[in-house]
Amino acid sequence: MTHLLEAKSLDAFYGDFQALFGVEFHVDQGESVALIGANGAGKTTFLKVLTGLLPVPGQSLSLEGVDLTALRIHQIAARGIAMSPEGRRLFPSLSVRENLQIGASVKRPGPWSLETVEKLFPILAEKANTPSTLLSGGQQQMVAIGRALMANPKLLLLDEVSLGLAPVIVRDIYETLPMIREQGTSVILVEQDIGQAVAVSDRLYCLQEGRISLEGKSSELGRDEISAAYFGRAREAS
């Protein structure tokens, strides 16, 4: 079986410092996969590798069987990977709609457009001409996700969606996840809220000091097992 995304024995370095060690990871079509771990565990590093922000030449990383390590950032985006980054990173001088339109610059065909993104997040239609700096944190997060969707990705990366947001806003955002997946988009979500990660994912990986310490179906992993992996007391991942 060919996975949508697959990493095999993946190592990653910042200069001489090794940040990822032998990571085995895959995502299948239509899946929602959570990636959890403490600060510094390697979660954001892994997302940087997937998007080409951190090159890993000679490693085994593929999307639909195509080697991603040989591609540049824009080529990876064109292949179908888009990210809503930690901290949202909106363009402060641009309006909500202008921020969304930037996502469409990849020019990939698919179901996501201004109309469908604004249907998913109706507040973005109301705030279309508002500078992004005047939005609430939750509204900015919706813009960041909407901008990534405008690229019509096969694989959507969500980095710390809930960070700094009220629980009710987090709930509203995550309630859109099934609708996103219905359009054929697979999702990797990096999340520090373990309960939230389990609730919205099919499978879960835990990173601990750059290594996968646990992997399994979210519904089958116990809280104690996840906690042990998170803090480094787990069995070696099989």
PDB file of C-alpha atoms in Angstrom:
ATOM      1  CA  MET A   1       0.000   0.000   0.000  1.00  0.00           C
ATOM      2  CA  THR A   2       1.291   3.444  -0.940  1.00  0.00           C
ATOM      3  CA  HIS A   3       0.732   6.023   1.764  1.00  0.00           C
ATOM      4  CA  LEU A   4      -0.113   9.626   0.939  1.00  0.00           C
ATOM      5  CA  LEU A   5       2.919  10.759   2.941  1.00  0.00           C
ATOM      6  CA  GLU A   6       5.672   8.515   4.242  1.00  0.00           C
ATOM      7  CA  ALA A   7       8.883   9.128   6.168  1.00  0.00           C
ATOM      8  CA  LYS A   8      11.295   6.240   6.723  1.00  0.00           C
ATOM      9  CA  SER A   9      14.184   6.374   9.206  1.00  0.00           C
ATOM     10  CA  LEU A  10      14.158  10.155   8.849  1.00  0.00           C
ATOM     11  CA  ASP A  11      16.968  12.166  10.465  1.00  0.00           C
ATOM     12  CA  ALA A  12      17.140  15.963  10.507  1.00  0.00           C
ATOM     13  CA  PHE A  13      19.885  18.357  11.544  1.00  0.00           C
ATOM     14  CA  TYR A  14      20.427  22.023  12.334  1.00  0.00           C
ATOM     15  CA  GLY A  15      24.088  22.188  11.409  1.00  0.00           C
ATOM     16  CA  ASP A  16      25.819  19.657  13.674  1.00  0.00           C
ATOM     17  CA  PHE A  17      22.834  19.365  16.004  1.00  0.00           C
ATOM     18  CA  GLN A  18      20.576  16.381  15.314  1.00  0.00           C
ATOM     19  CA  ALA A  19      16.901  17.196  15.915  1.00  0.00           C
ATOM     20  CA  LEU A  20      15.136  14.091  14.542  1.00  0.00           C
ATOM     21  CA  PHE A  21      16.283  10.494  14.875  1.00  0.00           C
ATOM     22  CA  GLY A  22      15.017   7.699  12.631  1.00  0.00           C
ATOM     23  CA  VAL A  23      11.437   8.980  12.431  1.00  0.00           C
ATOM     24  CA  GLU A  24       8.943   6.520  10.929  1.00  0.00           C
ATOM     25  CA  PHE A  25       5.705   8.291  10.044  1.00  0.00           C
ATOM     26  CA  HIS A  26       2.906   8.004   7.526  1.00  0.00           C
ATOM     27  CA  VAL A  27      -0.437   9.539   6.640  1.00  0.00           C
ATOM     28  CA  ASP A  28      -3.068   7.918   4.446  1.00  0.00           C
ATOM     29  CA  GLN A  29      -5.612   9.585   2.199  1.00  0.00           C
ATOM     30  CA  GLY A  30      -8.370  11.247   4.235  1.00  0.00           C
ATOM     31  CA  GLU A  31      -6.706  10.669   7.608  1.00  0.00           C
ATOM     32  CA  SER A  32      -6.333  13.063  10.504  1.00  0.00           C
ATOM     33  CA  VAL A  33      -3.072  12.355  12.326  1.00  0.00           C
ATOM     34  CA  ALA A  34      -2.034  14.087  15.545  1.00  0.00           C
ATOM     35  CA  LEU A  35       1.576  14.758  16.494  1.00  0.00           C
ATOM     36  CA  ILE A  36       2.117  15.526  20.171  1.00  0.00           C
ATOM     37  CA  GLY A  37       5.125  16.094  22.409  1.00  0.00           C
ATOM     38  CA  ALA A  38       6.621  18.521  24.872  1.00  0.00           C
ATOM     39  CA  ASN A  39       8.313  21.763  23.832  1.00  0.00           C
ATOM     40  CA  GLY A  40      11.524  20.939  22.026  1.00  0.00           C
ATOM     41  CA  ALA A  41      10.458  17.400  21.156  1.00  0.00           C
ATOM     42  CA  GLY A  42      10.861  18.038  17.422  1.00  0.00           C
ATOM     43  CA  LYS A  43       7.275  18.636  16.286  1.00  0.00           C
ATOM     44  CA  THR A  44       7.821  21.934  14.491  1.00  0.00           C
ATOM     45  CA  THR A  45      11.116  20.634  13.095  1.00  0.00           C
ATOM     46  CA  PHE A  46       9.211  17.760  11.519  1.00  0.00           C
ATOM     47  CA  LEU A  47       6.723  20.169   9.914  1.00  0.00           C
ATOM     48  CA  LYS A  48       9.621  22.273   8.608  1.00  0.00           C
ATOM     49  CA  VAL A  49      11.027  19.135   6.977  1.00  0.00           C
ATOM     50  CA  LEU A  50       7.670  18.331   5.364  1.00  0.00           C
ATOM     51  CA  THR A  51       7.394  21.818   3.843  1.00  0.00           C
ATOM     52  CA  GLY A  52      11.016  22.058   2.729  1.00  0.00           C
ATOM     53  CA  LEU A  53      11.916  24.801   5.202  1.00  0.00           C
ATOM     54  CA  LEU A  54      14.513  22.425   6.662  1.00  0.00           C
ATOM     55  CA  PRO A  55      16.191  20.454   3.841  1.00  0.00           C
ATOM     56  CA  VAL A  56      16.946  16.781   4.460  1.00  0.00           C
ATOM     57  CA  PRO A  57      18.891  15.666   1.372  1.00  0.00           C
ATOM     58  CA  GLY A  58      19.374  11.950   1.015  1.00  0.00           C
ATOM     59  CA  GLN A  59      16.596  11.073   3.458  1.00  0.00           C
ATOM     60  CA  SER A  60      13.471   9.020   2.734  1.00  0.00           C
ATOM     61  CA  LEU A  61      10.422  11.291   2.567  1.00  0.00           C
ATOM     62  CA  SER A  62       7.739  11.025  -0.098  1.00  0.00           C
ATOM     63  CA  LEU A  63       4.302  12.314  -1.054  1.00  0.00           C
ATOM     64  CA  GLU A  64       2.347   9.871  -3.226  1.00  0.00           C
ATOM     65  CA  GLY A  65       5.629   8.142  -3.974  1.00  0.00           C
ATOM     66  CA  VAL A  66       7.387  11.346  -5.107  1.00  0.00           C
ATOM     67  CA  ASP A  67      10.660  12.164  -3.322  1.00  0.00           C
ATOM     68  CA  LEU A  68      10.149  15.433  -1.427  1.00  0.00           C
ATOM     69  CA  THR A  69      13.778  15.827  -0.406  1.00  0.00           C
ATOM     70  CA  ALA A  70      14.741  16.715  -3.986  1.00  0.00           C
ATOM     71  CA  LEU A  71      12.143  19.523  -4.195  1.00  0.00           C
ATOM     72  CA  ARG A  72      12.257  23.185  -3.219  1.00  0.00           C
ATOM     73  CA  ILE A  73       9.664  24.828  -0.971  1.00  0.00           C
ATOM     74  CA  HIS A  74       7.477  26.108  -3.839  1.00  0.00           C
ATOM     75  CA  GLN A  75       7.623  22.736  -5.560  1.00  0.00           C
ATOM     76  CA  ILE A  76       6.449  20.957  -2.403  1.00  0.00           C
ATOM     77  CA  ALA A  77       3.560  23.428  -2.135  1.00  0.00           C
ATOM     78  CA  ALA A  78       2.681  22.764  -5.766  1.00  0.00           C
ATOM     79  CA  ARG A  79       2.657  19.028  -5.022  1.00  0.00           C
ATOM     80  CA  GLY A  80      -0.003  19.599  -2.391  1.00  0.00           C
ATOM     81  CA  ILE A  81       1.343  20.370   1.102  1.00  0.00           C
ATOM     82  CA  ALA A  82       0.229  23.552   2.874  1.00  0.00           C
ATOM     83  CA  MET A  83       0.691  24.711   6.454  1.00  0.00           C
ATOM     84  CA  SER A  84      -1.123  26.921   8.925  1.00  0.00           C
ATOM     85  CA  PRO A  85       1.918  27.870  11.013  1.00  0.00           C
ATOM     86  CA  GLU A  86       2.272  28.397  14.733  1.00  0.00           C
ATOM     87  CA  GLY A  87       1.614  32.061  15.470  1.00  0.00           C
ATOM     88  CA  ARG A  88      -0.504  32.394  12.267  1.00  0.00           C
ATOM     89  CA  ARG A  89       2.043  34.680  10.544  1.00  0.00           C
ATOM     90  CA  LEU A  90      -0.479  36.762   8.656  1.00  0.00           C
ATOM     91  CA  PHE A  91       0.599  39.722   6.561  1.00  0.00           C
ATOM     92  CA  PRO A  92      -0.283  42.691   8.816  1.00  0.00           C
ATOM     93  CA  SER A  93      -0.540  45.209   5.979  1.00  0.00           C
ATOM     94  CA  LEU A  94      -3.127  43.122   4.125  1.00  0.00           C
ATOM     95  CA  SER A  95      -6.844  42.627   4.629  1.00  0.00           C
ATOM     96  CA  VAL A  96      -8.444  39.308   5.507  1.00  0.00           C
ATOM     97  CA  ARG A  97      -9.363  38.617   1.888  1.00  0.00           C
ATOM     98  CA  GLU A  98      -5.919  39.615   0.598  1.00  0.00           C
ATOM     99  CA  ASN A  99      -4.296  37.229   3.086  1.00  0.00           C
ATOM    100  CA  LEU A 100      -6.568  34.442   1.857  1.00  0.00           C
ATOM    101  CA  GLN A 101      -5.811  35.169  -1.793  1.00  0.00           C
ATOM    102  CA  ILE A 102      -2.096  34.705  -1.186  1.00  0.00           C
ATOM    103  CA  GLY A 103      -2.814  31.044  -0.513  1.00  0.00           C
ATOM    104  CA  ALA A 104      -4.246  30.678  -4.012  1.00  0.00           C
ATOM    105  CA  SER A 105      -0.967  31.746  -5.635  1.00  0.00           C
ATOM    106  CA  VAL A 106       0.024  28.063  -5.875  1.00  0.00           C
ATOM    107  CA  LYS A 107      -2.790  27.737  -8.463  1.00  0.00           C
ATOM    108  CA  ARG A 108      -3.666  24.150  -7.611  1.00  0.00           C
ATOM    109  CA  PRO A 109      -7.142  23.060  -8.742  1.00  0.00           C
ATOM    110  CA  GLY A 110      -9.538  21.812  -6.099  1.00  0.00           C
ATOM    111  CA  PRO A 111     -12.609  22.525  -3.974  1.00  0.00           C
ATOM    112  CA  TRP A 112     -11.269  25.455  -1.981  1.00  0.00           C
ATOM    113  CA  SER A 113     -11.884  29.028  -3.107  1.00  0.00           C
ATOM    114  CA  LEU A 114     -12.783  32.318  -1.448  1.00  0.00           C
ATOM    115  CA  GLU A 115     -16.417  31.242  -1.559  1.00  0.00           C
ATOM    116  CA  THR A 116     -15.905  27.848   0.064  1.00  0.00           C
ATOM    117  CA  VAL A 117     -13.417  29.107   2.658  1.00  0.00           C
ATOM    118  CA  GLU A 118     -15.784  31.914   3.656  1.00  0.00           C
ATOM    119  CA  LYS A 119     -18.598  29.372   3.873  1.00  0.00           C
ATOM    120  CA  LEU A 120     -16.438  27.290   6.215  1.00  0.00           C
ATOM    121  CA  PHE A 121     -15.583  30.369   8.309  1.00  0.00           C
ATOM    122  CA  PRO A 122     -18.472  32.858   7.784  1.00  0.00           C
ATOM    123  CA  ILE A 123     -16.839  35.525   9.960  1.00  0.00           C
ATOM    124  CA  LEU A 124     -14.117  35.882   7.303  1.00  0.00           C
ATOM    125  CA  ALA A 125     -16.694  37.079   4.775  1.00  0.00           C
ATOM    126  CA  GLU A 126     -17.926  39.673   7.284  1.00  0.00           C
ATOM    127  CA  LYS A 127     -14.340  40.800   7.953  1.00  0.00           C
ATOM    128  CA  ALA A 128     -13.161  40.521   4.336  1.00  0.00           C
ATOM    129  CA  ASN A 129     -11.823  44.072   4.108  1.00  0.00           C
ATOM    130  CA  THR A 130     -10.595  44.309   7.690  1.00  0.00           C
ATOM    131  CA  PRO A 131      -6.839  44.527   8.305  1.00  0.00           C
ATOM    132  CA  SER A 132      -5.668  41.261   9.811  1.00  0.00           C
ATOM    133  CA  THR A 133      -4.146  43.129  12.765  1.00  0.00           C
ATOM    134  CA  LEU A 134      -7.642  44.113  13.948  1.00  0.00           C
ATOM    135  CA  LEU A 135      -8.890  40.526  14.231  1.00  0.00           C
ATOM    136  CA  SER A 136      -9.171  38.491  17.399  1.00  0.00           C
ATOM    137  CA  GLY A 137      -6.760  35.607  17.904  1.00  0.00           C
ATOM    138  CA  GLY A 138      -9.407  33.091  16.897  1.00  0.00           C
ATOM    139  CA  GLN A 139     -10.289  35.014  13.748  1.00  0.00           C
ATOM    140  CA  GLN A 140      -6.609  35.249  12.823  1.00  0.00           C
ATOM    141  CA  GLN A 141      -6.330  31.480  13.226  1.00  0.00           C
ATOM    142  CA  MET A 142      -9.274  31.022  10.858  1.00  0.00           C
ATOM    143  CA  VAL A 143      -7.531  33.235   8.295  1.00  0.00           C
ATOM    144  CA  ALA A 144      -4.320  31.209   8.619  1.00  0.00           C
ATOM    145  CA  ILE A 145      -6.191  27.941   8.079  1.00  0.00           C
ATOM    146  CA  GLY A 146      -8.227  29.446   5.255  1.00  0.00           C
ATOM    147  CA  ARG A 147      -5.095  30.730   3.547  1.00  0.00           C
ATOM    148  CA  ALA A 148      -3.596  27.218   3.640  1.00  0.00           C
ATOM    149  CA  LEU A 149      -6.821  25.719   2.266  1.00  0.00           C
ATOM    150  CA  MET A 150      -6.773  28.184  -0.629  1.00  0.00           C
ATOM    151  CA  ALA A 151      -3.738  26.256  -1.883  1.00  0.00           C
ATOM    152  CA  ASN A 152      -6.032  23.223  -2.261  1.00  0.00           C
ATOM    153  CA  PRO A 153      -3.611  20.915  -0.440  1.00  0.00           C
ATOM    154  CA  LYS A 154      -3.694  17.141  -0.399  1.00  0.00           C
ATOM    155  CA  LEU A 155      -2.122  17.409   3.067  1.00  0.00           C
ATOM    156  CA  LEU A 156      -2.886  20.240   5.489  1.00  0.00           C
ATOM    157  CA  LEU A 157      -0.455  20.876   8.353  1.00  0.00           C
ATOM    158  CA  LEU A 158      -1.948  22.574  11.420  1.00  0.00           C
ATOM    159  CA  ASP A 159       0.684  23.785  13.886  1.00  0.00           C
ATOM    160  CA  GLU A 160      -0.612  24.596  17.389  1.00  0.00           C
ATOM    161  CA  VAL A 161      -4.146  25.631  16.445  1.00  0.00           C
ATOM    162  CA  SER A 162      -5.284  26.004  20.059  1.00  0.00           C
ATOM    163  CA  LEU A 163      -2.292  27.992  21.338  1.00  0.00           C
ATOM    164  CA  GLY A 164      -3.462  31.078  23.205  1.00  0.00           C
ATOM    165  CA  LEU A 165      -7.127  30.674  22.289  1.00  0.00           C
ATOM    166  CA  ALA A 166     -10.174  30.289  24.531  1.00  0.00           C
ATOM    167  CA  PRO A 167     -11.575  26.725  24.665  1.00  0.00           C
ATOM    168  CA  VAL A 168     -14.843  27.758  22.978  1.00  0.00           C
ATOM    169  CA  ILE A 169     -12.914  29.194  20.014  1.00  0.00           C
ATOM    170  CA  VAL A 170     -10.753  26.079  19.778  1.00  0.00           C
ATOM    171  CA  ARG A 171     -13.902  23.955  19.724  1.00  0.00           C
ATOM    172  CA  ASP A 172     -15.422  26.036  16.923  1.00  0.00           C
ATOM    173  CA  ILE A 173     -12.272  25.742  14.815  1.00  0.00           C
ATOM    174  CA  TYR A 174     -11.901  22.005  15.309  1.00  0.00           C
ATOM    175  CA  GLU A 175     -15.556  21.476  14.429  1.00  0.00           C
ATOM    176  CA  THR A 176     -14.615  22.443  10.860  1.00  0.00           C
ATOM    177  CA  LEU A 177     -12.109  19.578  10.602  1.00  0.00           C
ATOM    178  CA  PRO A 178     -14.633  16.965   9.384  1.00  0.00           C
ATOM    179  CA  MET A 179     -15.765  19.356   6.638  1.00  0.00           C
ATOM    180  CA  ILE A 180     -12.165  19.862   5.552  1.00  0.00           C
ATOM    181  CA  ARG A 181     -11.575  16.119   5.420  1.00  0.00           C
ATOM    182  CA  GLU A 182     -14.806  15.577   3.465  1.00  0.00           C
ATOM    183  CA  GLN A 183     -13.162  17.503   0.639  1.00  0.00           C
ATOM    184  CA  GLY A 184     -10.414  14.880   0.448  1.00  0.00           C
ATOM    185  CA  THR A 185      -7.796  16.757   2.472  1.00  0.00           C
ATOM    186  CA  SER A 186      -5.665  14.783   4.905  1.00  0.00           C
ATOM    187  CA  VAL A 187      -4.498  16.547   8.067  1.00  0.00           C
ATOM    188  CA  ILE A 188      -1.472  16.479  10.363  1.00  0.00           C
ATOM    189  CA  LEU A 189      -2.109  18.484  13.504  1.00  0.00           C
ATOM    190  CA  VAL A 190       0.527  19.423  16.031  1.00  0.00           C
ATOM    191  CA  GLU A 191      -1.219  19.954  19.326  1.00  0.00           C
ATOM    192  CA  GLN A 192      -0.111  20.333  22.951  1.00  0.00           C
ATOM    193  CA  ASP A 193      -3.612  19.666  24.279  1.00  0.00           C
ATOM    194  CA  ILE A 194      -3.512  15.867  24.442  1.00  0.00           C
ATOM    195  CA  GLY A 195      -7.257  15.482  24.967  1.00  0.00           C
ATOM    196  CA  GLN A 196      -7.990  17.642  21.931  1.00  0.00           C
ATOM    197  CA  ALA A 197      -5.432  15.766  19.829  1.00  0.00           C
ATOM    198  CA  VAL A 198      -6.998  12.410  20.685  1.00  0.00           C
ATOM    199  CA  ALA A 199     -10.528  13.671  20.068  1.00  0.00           C
ATOM    200  CA  VAL A 200      -9.972  14.922  16.528  1.00  0.00           C
ATOM    201  CA  SER A 201      -7.476  12.406  15.117  1.00  0.00           C
ATOM    202  CA  ASP A 202      -7.615   8.897  13.701  1.00  0.00           C
ATOM    203  CA  ARG A 203      -4.063   8.094  14.710  1.00  0.00           C
ATOM    204  CA  LEU A 204      -1.516   9.670  17.013  1.00  0.00           C
ATOM    205  CA  TYR A 205       2.256   9.898  17.160  1.00  0.00           C
ATOM    206  CA  CYS A 206       4.238  11.151  20.135  1.00  0.00           C
ATOM    207  CA  LEU A 207       7.693  12.673  19.718  1.00  0.00           C
ATOM    208  CA  GLN A 208      10.117  12.668  22.613  1.00  0.00           C
ATOM    209  CA  GLU A 209      13.574  14.197  22.153  1.00  0.00           C
ATOM    210  CA  GLY A 210      13.358  13.821  18.397  1.00  0.00           C
ATOM    211  CA  ARG A 211      12.256  10.192  18.429  1.00  0.00           C
ATOM    212  CA  ILE A 212       8.850   8.599  17.970  1.00  0.00           C
ATOM    213  CA  SER A 213       7.977   7.232  21.409  1.00  0.00           C
ATOM    214  CA  LEU A 214       4.447   6.065  20.647  1.00  0.00           C
ATOM    215  CA  GLU A 215       2.195   5.467  17.640  1.00  0.00           C
ATOM    216  CA  GLY A 216      -1.274   4.030  17.369  1.00  0.00           C
ATOM    217  CA  LYS A 217      -4.974   4.554  16.797  1.00  0.00           C
ATOM    218  CA  SER A 218      -6.112   7.464  18.936  1.00  0.00           C
ATOM    219  CA  SER A 219      -9.184   5.588  20.154  1.00  0.00           C
ATOM    220  CA  GLU A 220      -7.063   2.683  21.372  1.00  0.00           C
ATOM    221  CA  LEU A 221      -4.328   4.561  23.243  1.00  0.00           C
ATOM    222  CA  GLY A 222      -4.857   5.023  26.972  1.00  0.00           C
ATOM    223  CA  ARG A 223      -4.189   8.303  28.736  1.00  0.00           C
ATOM    224  CA  ASP A 224      -1.486   6.711  30.915  1.00  0.00           C
ATOM    225  CA  GLU A 225       0.255   5.254  27.854  1.00  0.00           C
ATOM    226  CA  ILE A 226       0.204   8.613  26.077  1.00  0.00           C
ATOM    227  CA  SER A 227       1.429  10.427  29.188  1.00  0.00           C
ATOM    228  CA  ALA A 228       4.296   7.975  29.605  1.00  0.00           C
ATOM    229  CA  ALA A 229       5.361   8.463  25.981  1.00  0.00           C
ATOM    230  CA  TYR A 230       5.058  12.235  26.300  1.00  0.00           C
ATOM    231  CA  PHE A 231       7.364  12.345  29.303  1.00  0.00           C
ATOM    232  CA  GLY A 232       9.766   9.696  28.063  1.00  0.00           C
ATOM    233  CA  ARG A 233       8.746   6.623  30.020  1.00  0.00           C
ATOM    234  CA  ALA A 234       7.196   4.672  27.163  1.00  0.00           C
ATOM    235  CA  ARG A 235       8.169   1.448  25.600  1.00  0.00           C
ATOM    236  CA  GLU A 236      10.010   1.759  22.328  1.00  0.00           C
ATOM    237  CA  ALA A 237       7.560   2.324  19.458  1.00  0.00           C
ATOM    238  CA  SER A 238       7.070  -0.807  17.443  1.00  0.00           C
TER     239      SER A 238
END
